[in-house]
Each structure stands twice: as C-alpha cells, then as structure tokens.
C-alpha cells in the first residue's frame, strides 16, 4: 500500500517532466503487488495495469485493461503462459533494468528480457494512455525512445497506433494470437498477422490453415473489406519498405474507444465502445458472411454472398473464361474444387483479360509486385509470362499506380459492391467471343420455361381471387377504418429492451444490411419476434430516409404492408422495430436455385396478388397517396404463410389532394425497376410504381432477376425478351416446364400480359393499380401491351445525362438487342 503512495508521488513528478505522455511508473525501488488492489493507472486514467483472474479461472495474471469500462476487457497479458496460482505476485524493475514478475518464493515467472541502464535508478516502467507499457530511461526527454514496449508483444488485441507486421531491424514479427478460452489467456489456435509472401496482406489462421484474409491494402483501403467506420477520425496507415512492413490504425482526438480483437473462437473484430449504452458495437467482423470464409469458391471462383442483402444468393460463380471443374458437385453447392480454364492459355498471342471491378483481389501469396511499373507495362508483363494469371495496380491513388502480377491459381475472390482497384484476369481469347453465343443458346429455352410459369400463376391468381374477392375488399375497408379510429402515435421502445432482445446486437442476430444500416432479429421478453433496423449513429445519409419511413408507414396498416411496431430514438441511436418476417425477403427465395423450387405456382400467384393489393392501398385506398419508389423483390418480405408484405418506405413519397406527379433532382431507386421517365427525367407518379410492379411480376413468374438475367451487354433484358416472345406468340418458351406442367397455361399468359402492360414505355399507357387488380380478378379481354420501356444502362453516365426526349421516341429498337 505504501508503494501506491510512492507511485503517486512519482506520478506528479513525471507529469511535470513528460507532460502527460505517460505516467505511473515503477522504478528500481518500487513494486506492484497482488496483495490488495495495487494497480497502476495511465496518466489520463484510460488504462490500468494490475493482477486479475480471467473468467472462472482462479489463476492470477498481470494484465492491462480499460480503467473505466466494465465488464473488464483485458487488452494485454504479461504471463499468459505462466500463471500464478496465488496472490503472491510482485512486479518490479530489476537491477539490469528489466521488468520482472516474481512469485512468492522470489523466482522469476515472467520477464520482459530487456536491458536498461545498469547501476543507476533511471530505468522505469510506465503505462501510457495508449495502453502501451514501456520500459525507458526516466531522464530521456524523448517519450518514444524505449528499451522495451508491450506493443511489440501483442496478445489478442491491436490497439490504436499499435503496429501489426514486421520490423526487420529489430527482428520482430508482431501478430495476434487468440486466448485459449475466455478463462485462459494462453495462446489458442488462432493467429492473425501479415503474411509477406508476395504482396503483403493480413491473414487469419487456425493453426497453419488460412481461415480468412483481408485483401491487400491499396493505400486508401483494404480490397474487398466491408468496413463500417466507427468514427470519422479512424485513420488506417501502413508501411512497406526494407525496414518495416506494418498496418496500424489510429483514432486521433476521438473520444471513442476502439479496439481490434481476435477472439478465442477465431473471429477478428473491430469494436467501438458506446459509453452511453455500455456496449461494444461491432464495426468489422471477419465472419460477417459466408464469403469471408477463405477460398470458399475454390480456384478461379468468385463469391457473391451478401450482395443481395439479407439471405441473399450465397453462391459462387466461375470467373469469365472459366468453368466448374466438377459441374455436378458445383451445382450442389460444393464449390471447393473450383473452376478451370475453358481453353488453355496460348501464351502470348491469343490471350486476353477480363476486368473484374469492385472485387476482393485474389490471395496475393502467389504474386510479385513492382511499385514503379504502370498498368500497361503490367499487362505486357503478364501476357509475356505463361503462368501469370492476373494483374492490377497496387496503389489506388493518382488513378492507380504500381503493378502486381499473380501466378498460378487465383483464390478467394469475392464480388462486392464497393470502391477499390479493379484487377484483370487472363483468359483465352476464344472464350471471350464464344461466350455470348453460348449464353444466348442457354437462355432462350430457360426464358420460355419461365413464361409458361408466369401464365400458370395468373390463372390461379384469377381463380383464387374470385373466391377471395369479397374478403379482400373487406380487408381494405377494415384497415381504413382502423386508421381512422386510432390516430397512431408510434410506440417508443427503450434502448435497453431492444439491446436485450437482440443480444446486444450480436452478429448471430444480424439478418442483413439494409439501405442505411444493419437489421437484427430480436425476441422481446414476451416472446414476440421483432426485426430491428438500426440507423448507425454516424450515418447522416440514412437520416432522411429514416424519418421519412417513420412518417409514412406509421399511418399505414394493411395486410400486405410490413407492420411497424415502434421505434427507438435514444442518444443519437435510431431504430425501427418491425414485426419479424420468418420467411425473409422474396429475393432470397425467388432467386435461390434450391429454395425457389419450394415456391409453387399458387404461392407465386398469391404473392403477385398480394403485392398488387398492397400497392393499390398505397396508391388509392389509404388516406394518403403514397408512391413507394423502390419496389423490388428484396423489399417484399414474406410472412409465415408466405403472404407478401411490402417494406422499406425510406424513399416513399406522400402526396396530398389532387397532386399526382412530381419531379425530383435526386433520382433514387434501383436500376432495372425504375421506369424510364423516372430514371432519365426524374418524373415520378403512381405509374412509376406500376412499372416496378410489372418488372416484379415478370421476375416472380420467371424466377430470374431483371438486372442479372443476361450477362452480355448486347443481350436484351428480361422485359424486352418477354415482349419479343409475346410478339412472336412464343410465350410458352419463357416458362420452366417442371413448374408449370400441372398448371393452366392461360393463367400464366395472362399474368405476363398484365406484367407487360405495366412496363409500357409511356406512363399514360400503363394501367392503374386498381385496373391491375380488376384485370387479375376477372377474365375479361386484356388490352395489348406495346413495346416495353426496356433499357440498358451501360454506365452510370446515363443518370446525369438527360437523354429523355430521344429516349422515349423509339430510338431503342428491340432488334438491337435481339437474340439472333
Ligand atoms: C524471456 O526469455 C526467456 C528465456 O529465454 C523466455 O523463455 C521468455 O519467453 C522471454 N520473455 C519474453 C517476454 O520474451
Ligand atoms: C520494376 O520495374 C522497372 C521497370 O520495368 C524496373 O526497371 C525495375 O528494376 C523493377 N523493380 C524491381 C524491384 O523489380
Ligand atoms: C514467370 O514468372 C515467374 C514468377 O516470377 C518466374 O519464376 C518464371 O521464370 C517466369 N517465366 C518466364 C517464362 O518468364
């Protein structure tokens, strides 16, 4: 106890000397013991060092933790492999200036092995506010001059400003090793550090097996990394030279406490402390989706994972010019065999490259790099070496600099929507030209099958609706009445209740990523399941959408609209709480090769009819006139009976009185679902939603994505294709015979025809939703659709370049895209 006082005295002394860089010290004649609450605090009282027992263990360890954060998070452990079994531990600086930990008998159980100044009392140990424990000369004016520092010997945490990687001068490699378990800080199975074979990259291992990989650093960000910035001031930084290779991050002047940890289960996470709510929020997680698993898709395979949002595709595809090595297994979702070249390289003359944009770069362990070459030299170098399989820039700045060449098989590529350097994959030139033809051949029969399905759906829809008509109408009336009765004030939920329901927004509860933040599943204390949409505190982008959604949907109630239970606004956190939809979103089922088989014809029919009724309610039957503006498969959720519920009203627009059309300078929505006049002109009306509905109908019936259906830019999209087949009287070619066989074709034909009517180029030619519903529920003769508002966006330029007038004239002729 006397030591503590002594230390306090030195605290004052050093504070003056070093001006708050560091403080509490142990010098040669002082000790920290484990016989009471003897601890050392850093000067700003950020970190604290002392003895502790982890979890259920009785063993004693010397460690460093956050002084003011509970439960205690230990960021560094000295004697992780040599615990004390009692409270006899003593930490001191020995006569040669090393920090030593001894047990009751006086024998040394851990030592920093450093050598300080011998023979005088100038060597001291100090704990800095960064969490770094250093041994240095007390009289040295340079606080960055150490004999030893704990930052060079990381355990499972990487703290801000701490480096991970190599220091060749000191002969150091700094990497993280997990704890064995929460009760035992001894080195566990997992390791995370820089691998400098080829271009350096961060890799996570289980023993010696790679389990995850962070793509190479392009001097602005890591390739393929989805990272939610915990704070604007989060600054990553790196070095790559003869003396050092490292990555580190810092959060200068930020009040937010940030840490990177490798858990005892092998998950690497960046967490930030929310002091108001007393929880650690996750900003980055090495297991955030299936595509983070190392080389899931094998050689030359690309993982598309969470691209489609919650419960998305989860599928691998082969790179262009490559095909599955074992097609049978590949189809079954067994991708580990990967892909092989369709045609061997011709080495020089006949080879070409495919550009891969927005991808996570392949594993760089089989690469070489040169910082002075440019992209053209890089390409030539790759063409000239037969075992080179890809190339790219290495530095994204100044439009791209440097050259990286990959040799042999390419692993661990993922397709993700994000910025970053493109890379170029080599393939035989013959595969480049043959590809388009091949695609068309495959697609024609597929489309045919789908049209057939569509038709089937419609007939069922009609039949079902005749039965349901009465019921449906009463439903709509009923909900209008409800709205009038209760002027809905949105219930407010307590943050604590939501945090508890979602297990502190744990990763296992995460359903996906919405437009402005993550969505979690939760269970309230009474057992009710909820979905929580969380707007990130720092995101200003989603704020307007959030407010909009609250104001729009709070007033709505319909069996085909998702129900908002309440919201939570606390300490800058904003959350919307919805009914949980056990069957997730339509796209997750519709576009999944396996799950889509469970969607039989009556279900598809019911979904189409439900969406139509929901939309009709928005457009006409609620007290407000609401245009959704972002109707698409991923915004249709399915309840436990597979009834559709329209969701995501973040972009919805409310109209009053007689207003029917408006103009916006900010075009929001999703390509493929946007009507031409809205995408090009910014004009939107209820008819823009009708257009999106038409696209959705075609997708539901065919099970194919509008945007993704055709790979070549010369191929038509789903709309023009369906229209061509309709014109030629070959609609049955659109359908899958398997799904359709037991169904009445004329139903599906009718469905397609209604879908095509909805995607008419001119808004005035599209039916209103009430007409759509009435067409669906009757068997009257349908009008003939005209050529749809089919368009291909070749680049984002078309968004800023108003092609409006030329567009709506028939300047785009279908034959331009035709399959022949
Ligand atoms: C110090 O040296 C001993 C003996 O060489 C070694 O067992 C121990 O791991 C070293 N300690 C540290 C912190 O490097
Ligand atoms: C990088 O490329 C340049 C130009 O081709 C060459 O002169 C230089 O030697 C290369 N550097 C290394 C380290 O290979
Ligand atoms: C191709 O590059 C690899 C890796 O740099 C090298 O080992 C090999 O000799 C090169 N082959 C030719 C033909 O230049």
mmCIF file of N, CA and C in Angstrom, residues 302-373:
data_model
loop_
_atom_site.group_PDB
_atom_site.id
_atom_site.type_symbol
_atom_site.label_atom_id
_atom_site.label_comp_id
_atom_site.label_asym_id
_atom_site.label_seq_id
_atom_site.Cartn_x
_atom_site.Cartn_y
_atom_site.Cartn_z
ATOM 1 N N UNK A 302 -15.643 -17.003 -57.752
ATOM 2 C CA UNK A 302 -15.906 -15.714 -57.119
ATOM 3 C C UNK A 302 -17.150 -15.841 -56.257
ATOM 4 N N UNK A 303 -17.082 -15.335 -55.051
ATOM 5 C CA UNK A 303 -18.195 -15.460 -54.121
ATOM 6 C C UNK A 303 -19.038 -14.197 -54.164
ATOM 7 N N UNK A 304 -20.349 -14.360 -54.266
ATOM 8 C CA UNK A 304 -21.203 -13.185 -54.398
ATOM 9 C C UNK A 304 -21.992 -12.882 -53.146
ATOM 10 N N UNK A 305 -21.976 -13.815 -52.220
ATOM 11 C CA UNK A 305 -22.529 -13.660 -50.884
ATOM 12 C C UNK A 305 -23.595 -12.638 -50.650
ATOM 13 N N UNK A 306 -23.292 -11.666 -49.831
ATOM 14 C CA UNK A 306 -24.327 -10.796 -49.294
ATOM 15 C C UNK A 306 -24.717 -9.681 -50.248
ATOM 16 N N UNK A 307 -24.322 -9.802 -51.508
ATOM 17 C CA UNK A 307 -24.664 -8.757 -52.467
ATOM 18 C C UNK A 307 -26.147 -8.451 -52.469
ATOM 19 N N UNK A 308 -26.938 -9.491 -52.358
ATOM 20 C CA UNK A 308 -28.376 -9.293 -52.457
ATOM 21 C C UNK A 308 -29.004 -8.982 -51.108
ATOM 22 N N UNK A 309 -28.218 -8.703 -50.120
ATOM 23 C CA UNK A 309 -28.771 -8.332 -48.824
ATOM 24 C C UNK A 309 -29.141 -9.544 -48.004
ATOM 25 N N UNK A 310 -30.070 -9.357 -47.118
ATOM 26 C CA UNK A 310 -30.438 -10.413 -46.177
ATOM 27 C C UNK A 310 -30.742 -11.714 -46.899
ATOM 28 N N UNK A 311 -30.094 -12.757 -46.454
ATOM 29 C CA UNK A 311 -30.363 -14.074 -47.009
ATOM 30 C C UNK A 311 -30.170 -14.135 -48.502
ATOM 31 N N UNK A 312 -29.220 -13.383 -49.005
ATOM 32 C CA UNK A 312 -29.021 -13.270 -50.454
ATOM 33 C C UNK A 312 -28.609 -14.565 -51.109
ATOM 34 N N UNK A 313 -27.963 -14.431 -52.234
ATOM 35 C CA UNK A 313 -27.698 -15.568 -53.094
ATOM 36 C C UNK A 313 -26.798 -16.632 -52.500
ATOM 37 N N UNK A 314 -25.761 -16.182 -51.851
ATOM 38 C CA UNK A 314 -24.817 -17.135 -51.291
ATOM 39 C C UNK A 314 -24.319 -18.082 -52.346
ATOM 40 N N UNK A 315 -23.886 -17.560 -53.454
ATOM 41 C CA UNK A 315 -23.446 -18.515 -54.447
ATOM 42 C C UNK A 315 -22.110 -18.142 -55.040
ATOM 43 N N UNK A 316 -21.465 -19.188 -55.516
ATOM 44 C CA UNK A 316 -20.184 -18.996 -56.168
ATOM 45 C C UNK A 316 -20.407 -18.990 -57.668
ATOM 46 N N UNK A 317 -19.564 -18.282 -58.376
ATOM 47 C CA UNK A 317 -19.587 -18.404 -59.824
ATOM 48 C C UNK A 317 -18.148 -18.440 -60.325
ATOM 49 N N UNK A 318 -17.988 -18.991 -61.514
ATOM 50 C CA UNK A 318 -16.649 -19.061 -62.088
ATOM 51 C C UNK A 318 -16.333 -17.734 -62.754
ATOM 52 N N UNK A 319 -15.068 -17.367 -62.756
ATOM 53 C CA UNK A 319 -14.655 -16.169 -63.466
ATOM 54 C C UNK A 319 -14.897 -16.370 -64.963
ATOM 55 N N UNK A 320 -14.957 -15.272 -65.680
ATOM 56 C CA UNK A 320 -15.162 -15.364 -67.129
ATOM 57 C C UNK A 320 -14.030 -16.165 -67.760
ATOM 58 N N UNK A 321 -14.402 -17.034 -68.682
ATOM 59 C CA UNK A 321 -13.393 -17.851 -69.350
ATOM 60 C C UNK A 321 -13.079 -19.129 -68.573
ATOM 61 N N UNK A 322 -13.749 -19.320 -67.432
ATOM 62 C CA UNK A 322 -13.515 -20.500 -66.601
ATOM 63 C C UNK A 322 -14.835 -21.224 -66.374
ATOM 64 N N UNK A 323 -14.750 -22.500 -66.106
ATOM 65 C CA UNK A 323 -15.967 -23.273 -65.853
ATOM 66 C C UNK A 323 -15.722 -24.233 -64.693
ATOM 67 N N UNK A 324 -16.796 -24.696 -64.040
ATOM 68 C CA UNK A 324 -16.600 -25.567 -62.871
ATOM 69 C C UNK A 324 -15.793 -26.802 -63.238
ATOM 70 N N UNK A 325 -14.876 -27.163 -62.358
ATOM 71 C CA UNK A 325 -14.062 -28.346 -62.593
ATOM 72 C C UNK A 325 -14.927 -29.591 -62.487
ATOM 73 N N UNK A 326 -15.821 -29.576 -61.507
ATOM 74 C CA UNK A 326 -16.707 -30.708 -61.291
ATOM 75 C C UNK A 326 -18.139 -30.165 -61.294
ATOM 76 N N UNK A 327 -18.749 -30.059 -62.477
ATOM 77 C CA UNK A 327 -20.038 -29.349 -62.607
ATOM 78 C C UNK A 327 -21.130 -29.913 -61.704
ATOM 79 N N UNK A 328 -21.113 -31.220 -61.517
ATOM 80 C CA UNK A 328 -22.160 -31.853 -60.725
ATOM 81 C C UNK A 328 -22.113 -31.357 -59.273
ATOM 82 N N UNK A 329 -20.929 -31.460 -58.693
ATOM 83 C CA UNK A 329 -20.754 -31.013 -57.317
ATOM 84 C C UNK A 329 -20.960 -29.517 -57.174
ATOM 85 N N UNK A 330 -20.528 -28.792 -58.178
ATOM 86 C CA UNK A 330 -20.651 -27.335 -58.173
ATOM 87 C C UNK A 330 -22.121 -26.941 -58.030
ATOM 88 N N UNK A 331 -22.954 -27.618 -58.801
ATOM 89 C CA UNK A 331 -24.390 -27.317 -58.756
ATOM 90 C C UNK A 331 -24.975 -27.609 -57.382
ATOM 91 N N UNK A 332 -24.414 -28.600 -56.723
ATOM 92 C CA UNK A 332 -24.929 -28.967 -55.407
ATOM 93 C C UNK A 332 -24.418 -28.046 -54.307
ATOM 94 N N UNK A 333 -23.661 -27.052 -54.709
ATOM 95 C CA UNK A 333 -23.161 -26.106 -53.712
ATOM 96 C C UNK A 333 -21.855 -26.546 -53.093
ATOM 97 N N UNK A 334 -21.207 -27.509 -53.741
ATOM 98 C CA UNK A 334 -19.916 -27.980 -53.262
ATOM 99 C C UNK A 334 -18.851 -27.365 -54.155
ATOM 100 N N UNK A 335 -18.373 -26.185 -53.741
ATOM 101 C CA UNK A 335 -17.582 -25.369 -54.662
ATOM 102 C C UNK A 335 -16.077 -25.536 -54.517
ATOM 103 N N UNK A 336 -15.659 -26.366 -53.567
ATOM 104 C CA UNK A 336 -14.241 -26.348 -53.207
ATOM 105 C C UNK A 336 -13.322 -26.761 -54.353
ATOM 106 N N UNK A 337 -13.828 -27.548 -55.290
ATOM 107 C CA UNK A 337 -12.994 -27.954 -56.420
ATOM 108 C C UNK A 337 -12.681 -26.773 -57.342
ATOM 109 N N UNK A 338 -13.503 -25.756 -57.276
ATOM 110 C CA UNK A 338 -13.236 -24.548 -58.042
ATOM 111 C C UNK A 338 -13.464 -24.692 -59.535
ATOM 112 N N UNK A 339 -12.823 -23.829 -60.286
ATOM 113 C CA UNK A 339 -13.050 -23.752 -61.722
ATOM 114 C C UNK A 339 -11.741 -23.942 -62.483
ATOM 115 N N UNK A 340 -11.903 -24.280 -63.741
ATOM 116 C CA UNK A 340 -10.737 -24.458 -64.613
ATOM 117 C C UNK A 340 -10.952 -23.675 -65.909
ATOM 118 N N UNK A 341 -9.856 -23.398 -66.598
ATOM 119 C CA UNK A 341 -9.947 -22.668 -67.856
ATOM 120 C C UNK A 341 -10.714 -23.478 -68.876
ATOM 121 N N UNK A 342 -11.574 -22.802 -69.641
ATOM 122 C CA UNK A 342 -12.278 -23.499 -70.712
ATOM 123 C C UNK A 342 -11.282 -23.867 -71.800
ATOM 124 N N UNK A 343 -10.388 -22.958 -72.088
ATOM 125 C CA UNK A 343 -9.379 -23.181 -73.114
ATOM 126 C C UNK A 343 -8.027 -22.828 -72.512
ATOM 127 N N UNK A 344 -7.009 -23.655 -72.720
ATOM 128 C CA UNK A 344 -5.698 -23.319 -72.150
ATOM 129 C C UNK A 344 -5.159 -22.018 -72.744
ATOM 130 N N UNK A 345 -4.337 -21.331 -71.978
ATOM 131 C CA UNK A 345 -3.714 -20.109 -72.489
ATOM 132 C C UNK A 345 -2.888 -20.450 -73.719
ATOM 133 N N UNK A 346 -2.839 -19.516 -74.654
ATOM 134 C CA UNK A 346 -1.976 -19.754 -75.800
ATOM 135 C C UNK A 346 -0.611 -19.117 -75.570
ATOM 136 N N UNK A 347 -0.425 -18.499 -74.424
ATOM 137 C CA UNK A 347 0.847 -17.907 -74.040
ATOM 138 C C UNK A 347 1.286 -16.831 -75.010
ATOM 139 N N UNK A 348 0.712 -15.685 -74.890
ATOM 140 C CA UNK A 348 1.143 -14.568 -75.728
ATOM 141 C C UNK A 348 0.050 -14.110 -76.661
ATOM 142 N N UNK A 349 0.002 -14.714 -77.857
ATOM 143 C CA UNK A 349 -0.869 -14.183 -78.912
ATOM 144 C C UNK A 349 -2.350 -14.171 -78.551
ATOM 145 N N UNK A 350 -2.875 -15.351 -78.234
ATOM 146 C CA UNK A 350 -4.332 -15.469 -78.189
ATOM 147 C C UNK A 350 -4.979 -15.177 -76.845
ATOM 148 N N UNK A 351 -4.236 -14.610 -75.903
ATOM 149 C CA UNK A 351 -4.850 -14.418 -74.584
ATOM 150 C C UNK A 351 -5.369 -13.001 -74.395
ATOM 151 N N UNK A 352 -6.364 -12.901 -73.541
ATOM 152 C CA UNK A 352 -6.939 -11.585 -73.277
ATOM 153 C C UNK A 352 -7.209 -11.473 -71.783
ATOM 154 N N UNK A 353 -7.756 -10.343 -71.373
ATOM 155 C CA UNK A 353 -8.022 -10.159 -69.943
ATOM 156 C C UNK A 353 -9.463 -9.704 -69.715
ATOM 157 N N UNK A 354 -10.041 -10.184 -68.642
ATOM 158 C CA UNK A 354 -11.346 -9.688 -68.218
ATOM 159 C C UNK A 354 -11.159 -8.805 -67.006
ATOM 160 N N UNK A 355 -11.791 -7.683 -67.057
ATOM 161 C CA UNK A 355 -11.683 -6.770 -65.924
ATOM 162 C C UNK A 355 -12.670 -7.174 -64.831
ATOM 163 N N UNK A 356 -12.195 -7.211 -63.637
ATOM 164 C CA UNK A 356 -13.059 -7.533 -62.503
ATOM 165 C C UNK A 356 -13.149 -6.273 -61.652
ATOM 166 N N UNK A 357 -14.305 -5.652 -61.687
ATOM 167 C CA UNK A 357 -14.461 -4.390 -60.958
ATOM 168 C C UNK A 357 -15.045 -4.684 -59.585
ATOM 169 N N UNK A 358 -14.724 -3.873 -58.633
ATOM 170 C CA UNK A 358 -15.303 -3.991 -57.292
ATOM 171 C C UNK A 358 -15.123 -5.368 -56.705
ATOM 172 N N UNK A 359 -14.009 -5.994 -56.947
ATOM 173 C CA UNK A 359 -13.837 -7.323 -56.379
ATOM 174 C C UNK A 359 -12.851 -7.289 -55.239
ATOM 175 N N UNK A 360 -12.898 -8.335 -54.427
ATOM 176 C CA UNK A 360 -11.826 -8.519 -53.478
ATOM 177 C C UNK A 360 -10.714 -9.224 -54.237
ATOM 178 N N UNK A 361 -9.535 -8.646 -54.231
ATOM 179 C CA UNK A 361 -8.444 -9.194 -55.023
ATOM 180 C C UNK A 361 -8.089 -10.603 -54.558
ATOM 181 N N UNK A 362 -7.601 -11.432 -55.492
ATOM 182 C CA UNK A 362 -7.219 -12.800 -55.117
ATOM 183 C C UNK A 362 -6.096 -12.798 -54.086
ATOM 184 N N UNK A 363 -5.965 -13.918 -53.425
ATOM 185 C CA UNK A 363 -4.874 -14.142 -52.479
ATOM 186 C C UNK A 363 -3.550 -13.743 -53.138
ATOM 187 N N UNK A 364 -2.781 -12.885 -52.481
ATOM 188 C CA UNK A 364 -1.548 -12.367 -53.098
ATOM 189 C C UNK A 364 -0.299 -13.157 -52.704
ATOM 190 N N UNK A 365 -0.487 -14.277 -52.026
ATOM 191 C CA UNK A 365 0.712 -15.016 -51.634
ATOM 192 C C UNK A 365 1.477 -15.533 -52.843
ATOM 193 N N UNK A 366 0.758 -15.684 -53.977
ATOM 194 C CA UNK A 366 1.412 -16.121 -55.206
ATOM 195 C C UNK A 366 1.615 -14.960 -56.168
ATOM 196 N N UNK A 367 1.995 -13.816 -55.638
ATOM 197 C CA UNK A 367 2.123 -12.658 -56.516
ATOM 198 C C UNK A 367 3.515 -12.050 -56.411
ATOM 199 N N UNK A 368 3.832 -11.207 -57.374
ATOM 200 C CA UNK A 368 5.015 -10.358 -57.257
ATOM 201 C C UNK A 368 4.550 -8.934 -57.513
ATOM 202 N N UNK A 369 5.327 -7.964 -57.086
ATOM 203 C CA UNK A 369 4.901 -6.588 -57.323
ATOM 204 C C UNK A 369 6.084 -5.685 -57.604
ATOM 205 N N UNK A 370 5.771 -4.566 -58.235
ATOM 206 C CA UNK A 370 6.777 -3.584 -58.598
ATOM 207 C C UNK A 370 6.085 -2.226 -58.539
ATOM 208 N N UNK A 371 6.581 -1.370 -57.706
ATOM 209 C CA UNK A 371 5.870 -0.104 -57.472
ATOM 210 C C UNK A 371 6.096 0.913 -58.588
ATOM 211 N N UNK A 372 7.070 0.680 -59.471
ATOM 212 C CA UNK A 372 7.318 1.714 -60.485
ATOM 213 C C UNK A 372 6.682 1.416 -61.838
ATOM 214 N N UNK A 373 6.182 0.208 -62.039
ATOM 215 C CA UNK A 373 5.552 -0.104 -63.330
ATOM 216 C C UNK A 373 4.137 0.460 -63.404
#
